[in-house]
Coordinates of C-alpha atoms and ligand atoms in Angstrom, one line a residue:
M255 CA 28.3 -34.9 30.3
N256 CA 27.6 -38.3 28.8
R257 CA 28.1 -39.1 25.1
Y258 CA 24.4 -38.8 24.3
A259 CA 24.0 -35.5 25.9
R260 CA 27.1 -34.2 24.1
T261 CA 25.7 -35.5 20.7
A262 CA 22.4 -33.9 21.4
L263 CA 24.1 -30.6 22.2
V264 CA 26.2 -30.7 19.1
T265 CA 23.2 -31.4 17.0
L266 CA 21.3 -28.6 18.7
A267 CA 24.2 -26.2 18.2
A268 CA 24.3 -27.2 14.5
I269 CA 20.5 -26.5 14.1
V270 CA 20.9 -23.1 15.9
A271 CA 23.9 -22.2 13.7
A272 CA 22.1 -23.3 10.6
N273 CA 19.0 -21.2 11.5
T274 CA 20.9 -18.1 12.5
T275 CA 23.1 -18.1 9.5
L276 CA 20.4 -18.7 7.0
P277 CA 19.3 -15.1 6.5
A278 CA 22.9 -14.0 6.0
Q279 CA 23.4 -16.6 3.3
R280 CA 20.5 -15.4 1.3
P281 CA 22.0 -13.7 -1.8
V282 CA 21.0 -10.1 -2.1
G283 CA 20.8 -8.5 -5.5
A284 CA 20.1 -10.9 -8.3
E285 CA 16.3 -11.2 -8.1
D286 CA 15.4 -8.7 -5.4
N287 CA 13.1 -5.7 -5.9
V288 CA 13.1 -2.3 -4.1
I289 CA 10.1 0.0 -3.5
L290 CA 10.7 3.5 -2.1
I291 CA 7.6 5.3 -0.8
T292 CA 7.7 8.9 0.4
L293 CA 5.0 10.9 2.3
D294 CA 5.8 14.5 1.6
G295 CA 6.4 16.5 4.8
A296 CA 5.0 13.9 7.1
R297 CA 5.9 15.0 10.7
V298 CA 7.4 12.7 13.3
Q299 CA 4.7 14.0 15.6
E300 CA 1.9 12.3 13.7
M301 CA 3.9 9.3 12.5
F302 CA 4.8 8.3 16.1
G303 CA 2.0 10.0 18.1
G304 CA -1.0 10.2 15.8
L305 CA -3.5 13.0 16.4
D306 CA -1.8 16.0 18.0
L307 CA -4.4 17.5 20.2
E308 CA -2.7 20.8 20.6
I309 CA -2.6 21.3 16.8
L310 CA -6.2 20.2 16.4
R311 CA -7.3 22.7 19.1
S312 CA -5.4 25.5 17.4
T313 CA -7.3 25.0 14.2
L314 CA -10.8 25.2 15.8
K315 CA -13.1 28.2 15.6
K316 CA -14.4 30.0 18.7
G317 CA -16.9 27.9 20.6
Q318 CA -15.8 24.6 19.0
T319 CA -14.3 21.9 21.1
A320 CA -11.9 19.2 20.0
E321 CA -14.0 16.5 21.6
D322 CA -16.9 17.4 19.3
Q323 CA -14.9 17.0 16.1
P324 CA -15.5 13.9 14.0
V325 CA -11.7 13.6 13.6
Y326 CA -11.3 13.4 17.4
R327 CA -13.8 10.5 17.6
R328 CA -12.1 8.8 14.8
F329 CA -8.4 9.1 15.8
W330 CA -8.1 10.1 19.5
A331 CA -6.8 7.7 22.2
E332 CA -5.0 8.3 25.5
T333 CA -1.5 7.0 24.5
A334 CA 0.7 7.8 21.5
A335 CA 0.9 4.1 20.6
A336 CA -2.9 3.8 20.5
R337 CA -3.4 7.0 18.6
R338 CA -0.9 6.1 15.9
E339 CA -2.6 2.7 15.5
K340 CA -5.9 4.4 15.0
L341 CA -4.3 6.7 12.3
M342 CA -2.3 4.0 10.5
P343 CA -3.5 0.6 11.7
F344 CA -2.0 -1.5 8.9
F345 CA 1.4 0.2 9.2
W346 CA 1.7 -0.3 12.9
K347 CA -0.2 -3.5 13.6
T348 CA 1.0 -5.5 10.6
L349 CA 4.1 -3.9 8.9
M350 CA 5.9 -2.7 12.0
S351 CA 5.0 -5.5 14.4
E352 CA 5.5 -8.4 12.0
H353 CA 7.7 -7.3 9.1
G354 CA 9.7 -4.2 9.6
S355 CA 11.1 -1.4 11.7
I356 CA 11.1 2.4 11.9
A357 CA 13.7 4.9 13.1
G358 CA 13.1 8.5 14.1
N359 CA 11.2 8.4 17.4
G360 CA 13.1 10.9 19.6
M361 CA 11.4 9.5 22.7
L362 CA 13.4 6.3 22.2
G363 CA 16.7 7.9 21.4
S364 CA 16.3 7.4 17.7
A365 CA 16.9 10.1 15.2
V366 CA 16.8 10.5 11.4
R367 CA 18.0 13.8 10.0
L368 CA 18.4 15.6 6.7
T369 CA 21.8 16.7 5.6
N370 CA 20.6 19.5 3.4
R371 CA 20.0 22.8 5.2
H372 CA 17.0 23.9 3.1
R373 CA 14.4 21.5 4.6
F374 CA 12.0 21.6 1.6
S375 CA 11.1 19.2 -1.1
Y376 CA 13.5 19.3 -4.0
P377 CA 16.6 19.3 -1.9
G378 CA 15.2 16.5 0.2
Y379 CA 14.2 14.3 -2.7
S380 CA 17.5 15.0 -4.5
E381 CA 19.4 14.1 -1.3
M382 CA 17.6 10.8 -1.2
L383 CA 18.1 9.9 -4.9
V384 CA 21.7 11.1 -5.2
G385 CA 22.9 10.4 -1.7
E386 CA 24.4 13.9 -1.3
A387 CA 23.0 17.4 -0.5
H388 CA 23.9 20.0 -3.0
D389 CA 22.6 23.1 -1.2
D390 CA 24.3 25.6 -3.5
V391 CA 22.8 24.2 -6.6
I392 CA 19.4 22.7 -5.5
K393 CA 18.1 25.7 -3.6
S394 CA 14.5 26.0 -4.8
N395 CA 11.5 23.9 -5.8
D396 CA 11.8 25.1 -9.4
P397 CA 11.6 22.2 -11.8
I398 CA 15.2 22.5 -13.1
R399 CA 16.6 19.2 -14.4
N400 CA 18.5 17.4 -11.7
P401 CA 22.2 18.3 -12.2
N402 CA 23.2 14.9 -10.8
R403 CA 22.6 11.4 -12.0
T404 CA 20.2 9.6 -9.7
V405 CA 20.4 6.1 -8.2
L406 CA 17.4 5.3 -10.3
E407 CA 19.3 5.9 -13.5
T408 CA 22.4 4.0 -12.4
V409 CA 20.4 1.0 -11.2
R410 CA 18.6 0.8 -14.5
E411 CA 22.0 0.9 -16.4
R412 CA 23.8 -1.6 -14.1
L413 CA 21.0 -4.1 -14.1
A414 CA 20.5 -3.6 -17.9
L415 CA 16.8 -3.1 -17.4
P416 CA 14.3 -1.6 -19.8
A417 CA 13.3 1.9 -18.7
A418 CA 9.8 0.8 -17.6
R419 CA 11.4 -1.5 -14.9
V420 CA 12.8 1.4 -13.0
A421 CA 9.8 3.6 -12.3
T422 CA 8.8 6.8 -10.5
V423 CA 5.1 7.4 -10.0
A424 CA 4.6 10.8 -8.3
S425 CA 1.8 13.1 -7.3
W426 CA 4.0 16.2 -7.9
A427 CA 4.8 17.0 -11.6
H428 CA 8.3 18.3 -10.7
F429 CA 9.5 14.7 -10.4
N430 CA 9.9 14.8 -14.1
A431 CA 12.9 17.0 -13.4
I432 CA 14.0 15.6 -10.0
A433 CA 14.0 11.8 -10.7
E434 CA 16.6 11.8 -13.5
H435 CA 19.5 13.8 -14.9
T436 CA 19.0 12.3 -18.4
E437 CA 15.4 12.7 -19.5
G438 CA 13.9 9.3 -20.4
A439 CA 16.6 7.2 -18.7
T440 CA 13.9 5.7 -16.5
F441 CA 10.1 5.6 -16.4
V442 CA 8.6 8.7 -14.8
N443 CA 4.8 9.4 -14.5
A444 CA 4.3 12.5 -12.4
G445 CA 1.5 15.1 -11.9
Q446 CA -1.6 14.9 -14.0
E447 CA 0.0 12.6 -16.5
T448 CA -1.9 9.8 -18.2
L449 CA -0.5 6.3 -18.4
A450 CA 0.1 6.0 -22.1
G451 CA -0.9 3.0 -24.2
R452 CA -3.4 1.7 -21.6
A453 CA -6.9 1.6 -23.1
D454 CA -8.0 -0.3 -20.0
L455 CA -7.2 2.8 -17.9
D456 CA -9.3 5.3 -19.9
R457 CA -11.3 6.3 -16.9
L458 CA -8.4 6.6 -14.5
N459 CA -6.5 8.7 -17.1
A460 CA -9.5 11.0 -17.6
W461 CA -10.5 11.3 -13.9
Q462 CA -7.0 12.3 -12.7
V463 CA -7.2 15.4 -14.9
E464 CA -10.9 16.2 -14.3
A465 CA -10.7 15.8 -10.6
A466 CA -8.2 18.6 -10.2
P467 CA -6.9 19.2 -6.7
P468 CA -6.7 22.8 -5.3
W469 CA -2.9 22.8 -5.6
D470 CA -0.8 23.5 -8.7
H471 CA 1.4 20.9 -10.4
V472 CA -0.1 18.0 -8.4
R473 CA -2.7 15.2 -8.7
F474 CA -4.5 13.6 -5.9
D475 CA -2.6 10.7 -4.2
A476 CA -5.5 8.4 -5.0
F477 CA -4.8 8.6 -8.7
T478 CA -1.0 8.4 -8.2
F479 CA -1.5 5.2 -6.2
E480 CA -3.8 3.6 -8.9
V481 CA -1.3 4.5 -11.7
A482 CA 1.5 3.0 -9.6
M483 CA -0.4 -0.3 -9.0
A484 CA -1.3 -0.5 -12.7
H485 CA 2.3 0.1 -13.8
L486 CA 3.6 -2.3 -11.1
A487 CA 1.3 -5.2 -12.3
A488 CA 2.1 -4.6 -16.0
A489 CA 5.8 -3.7 -16.1
R490 CA 7.1 -5.6 -13.0
P491 CA 9.6 -2.9 -12.0
R492 CA 12.7 -4.0 -10.0
L493 CA 12.8 -0.5 -8.5
L494 CA 9.6 1.5 -8.0
Y495 CA 9.4 4.9 -6.4
L496 CA 5.9 5.9 -5.2
S497 CA 5.8 9.6 -4.2
L498 CA 2.7 10.8 -2.4
D499 CA 2.1 14.5 -1.6
E500 CA -1.1 15.1 0.4
T501 CA 0.6 14.9 3.8
D502 CA 2.2 18.2 2.8
D503 CA -0.5 19.9 0.8
W504 CA -3.2 19.7 3.6
A505 CA -0.8 20.8 6.2
H506 CA 0.2 23.9 4.2
D507 CA -3.5 24.7 3.9
G508 CA -3.9 24.3 7.7
R509 CA -6.6 21.6 7.2
Y510 CA -5.6 19.3 10.1
E511 CA -8.7 17.1 9.8
R512 CA -8.0 16.5 6.0
L513 CA -4.3 16.0 6.8
L514 CA -5.1 13.1 9.3
D515 CA -7.4 11.6 6.6
A516 CA -4.5 11.6 4.2
Y517 CA -2.4 9.6 6.6
A518 CA -5.3 7.1 7.0
R519 CA -5.7 6.8 3.3
T520 CA -2.0 6.3 2.8
D521 CA -2.2 3.4 5.3
R522 CA -4.9 1.8 3.1
Y523 CA -2.6 2.2 0.1
L524 CA 0.2 0.5 2.0
K525 CA -2.2 -2.4 2.9
R526 CA -3.2 -2.8 -0.8
L527 CA 0.4 -2.7 -2.0
W528 CA 1.7 -5.1 0.6
T529 CA -1.2 -7.6 0.0
W530 CA -0.5 -7.5 -3.7
L531 CA 3.2 -8.0 -3.3
E532 CA 2.6 -11.0 -1.0
S533 CA 0.4 -12.5 -3.8
Q534 CA 3.1 -12.3 -6.5
P535 CA 5.8 -14.9 -6.7
D536 CA 8.3 -12.5 -8.2
Y537 CA 7.8 -10.0 -5.3
R538 CA 6.9 -12.0 -2.2
G539 CA 9.8 -12.3 0.2
R540 CA 12.2 -10.6 -2.1
T541 CA 11.1 -7.0 -2.1
H542 CA 12.7 -4.4 0.1
L543 CA 10.5 -1.4 1.1
L544 CA 11.7 1.9 2.4
V545 CA 9.2 4.4 3.5
T546 CA 10.2 7.9 4.5
T547 CA 9.7 11.7 4.1
D548 CA 11.5 14.6 2.4
H549 CA 11.4 17.0 5.4
G550 CA 9.6 17.5 8.7
R551 CA 7.7 20.6 9.8
G552 CA 7.4 22.9 12.7
R553 CA 6.6 21.4 16.1
T554 CA 4.1 23.9 17.4
P555 CA 0.6 25.3 16.6
A556 CA 2.4 28.4 15.3
D557 CA 4.6 26.6 12.7
W558 CA 3.3 23.0 12.1
R559 CA 2.1 24.1 8.6
D560 CA 5.5 25.2 7.6
H561 CA 9.0 23.9 7.0
G562 CA 12.3 25.4 5.7
A563 CA 15.7 26.4 6.9
K564 CA 14.3 28.6 9.7
I565 CA 11.7 26.2 11.1
A566 CA 12.9 24.3 14.1
G567 CA 11.9 20.6 13.7
A568 CA 11.8 20.6 9.9
E569 CA 15.1 18.6 9.9
E570 CA 13.5 15.8 12.0
V571 CA 12.4 12.9 9.8
W572 CA 11.8 9.2 10.1
M573 CA 12.5 6.1 8.0
A574 CA 10.8 2.7 7.9
F575 CA 12.1 -0.6 6.5
M576 CA 10.5 -3.8 5.4
S577 CA 13.4 -5.8 4.1
P578 CA 14.2 -9.5 3.8
S579 CA 17.8 -8.7 4.7
M580 CA 16.9 -6.8 7.9
S581 CA 15.8 -8.7 10.9
W582 CA 14.9 -5.8 13.1
R583 CA 11.3 -5.5 14.1
G584 CA 9.5 -2.5 15.7
E585 CA 11.1 0.7 16.7
W586 CA 14.8 1.6 16.5
K587 CA 16.2 2.7 19.9
N588 CA 19.4 4.4 21.1
H589 CA 21.5 4.4 17.9
P590 CA 23.7 6.9 16.1
P591 CA 21.5 9.0 13.8
L592 CA 20.5 7.9 10.4
F593 CA 20.6 10.4 7.5
T594 CA 18.5 10.8 4.4
N595 CA 21.6 10.8 2.3
Q596 CA 22.0 7.1 3.1
I597 CA 18.9 6.1 1.1
A598 CA 20.5 6.0 -2.3
A599 CA 23.3 3.6 -1.2
T600 CA 20.8 1.5 0.8
M601 CA 18.5 1.0 -2.1
A602 CA 21.4 0.3 -4.6
G603 CA 22.9 -2.2 -2.1
W604 CA 19.7 -4.1 -1.9
L605 CA 19.9 -4.6 -5.7
G606 CA 23.6 -5.5 -5.6
V607 CA 24.9 -2.1 -6.8
D608 CA 27.6 -0.3 -4.9
W609 CA 26.6 3.4 -4.9
N610 CA 29.6 4.6 -2.9
E611 CA 31.9 3.3 -5.5
M612 CA 30.4 5.9 -7.9
R613 CA 29.8 8.5 -5.2
P614 CA 32.3 8.1 -2.3
N615 CA 30.8 11.2 -0.5
A616 CA 27.3 9.8 -0.5
G617 CA 25.9 8.4 2.7
K618 CA 26.7 4.8 3.4
P619 CA 24.1 1.9 3.2
I620 CA 22.0 1.4 6.3
Q621 CA 22.6 -2.0 7.8
Ligands
ZN708 ZN1 8.1 18.4 0.6

């Protein structure tokens, strides 16, 4: 090798080294933001495979065919990849192919599991926000105040933020009890709750109560999303938790066509949120998003509506990441399982807070 070739190689190596080490040198914590989004009871079957024809057929009346249904024309395709892109086009074609990754597709040797044995909402959400399952204490969906301090409360305290800058906006009213051990430690807007002190939101505040959904203690996700966007723009939270519910409600009701529509609407919310984040200098390129669910549901036409300790498949969940400190794109393959109890430490770590120092038994941050 002559001198010039060696110089060129050394230069090239330096460039490669500089480029590959750049992301690692990016300091995590000081100015980063985190957004957690949950889709209640969203099955792995729809997330990775879109419309489930067997389920759709099981919901039809005598004489109806799947092919004649509007939902079939809208969401059916031959392959799982094509179907899920029809259901959630922004999530798959933009977020997953350009910015992030998703774990939980069993067909690829990827698994995400709950550690709580109950497999319903409060235990699932508490596991996420505390990093531990407490099956003996959190054993119903009753709105008892969370007996454990959540990662939301600790992040607010450690970063010395005003309460408004660690925010939970939820469709389900019970998040007033789930999200914090000390009432008022953070900002929580849950159920049919107006956004106080916002004269500009008069109509949103009125409509979310007047357009009452058929379910108790819940508001429609459309309103939850609007409240979250309004709070995000005004208060600039460093940690926002957006909790959506309709992927569970319509499934319990057995309304498969409305359930699929809820996924499609959620995809549009993700698009609006992402587009807004990209337009804001204090959020663009420094916001970590984690999207997941609190439990799965049954796998078959006999039990897809349900979940709980006795329903096979309700422990199978999924988790998606769009993070400036994670380089992985697309789908996770052949890895040791991830667990929902790792979410608290992962979110805290993105903000420079060591959750395991406080809770050594909590799941460890996902790398
Ligand atoms: Zn749930």
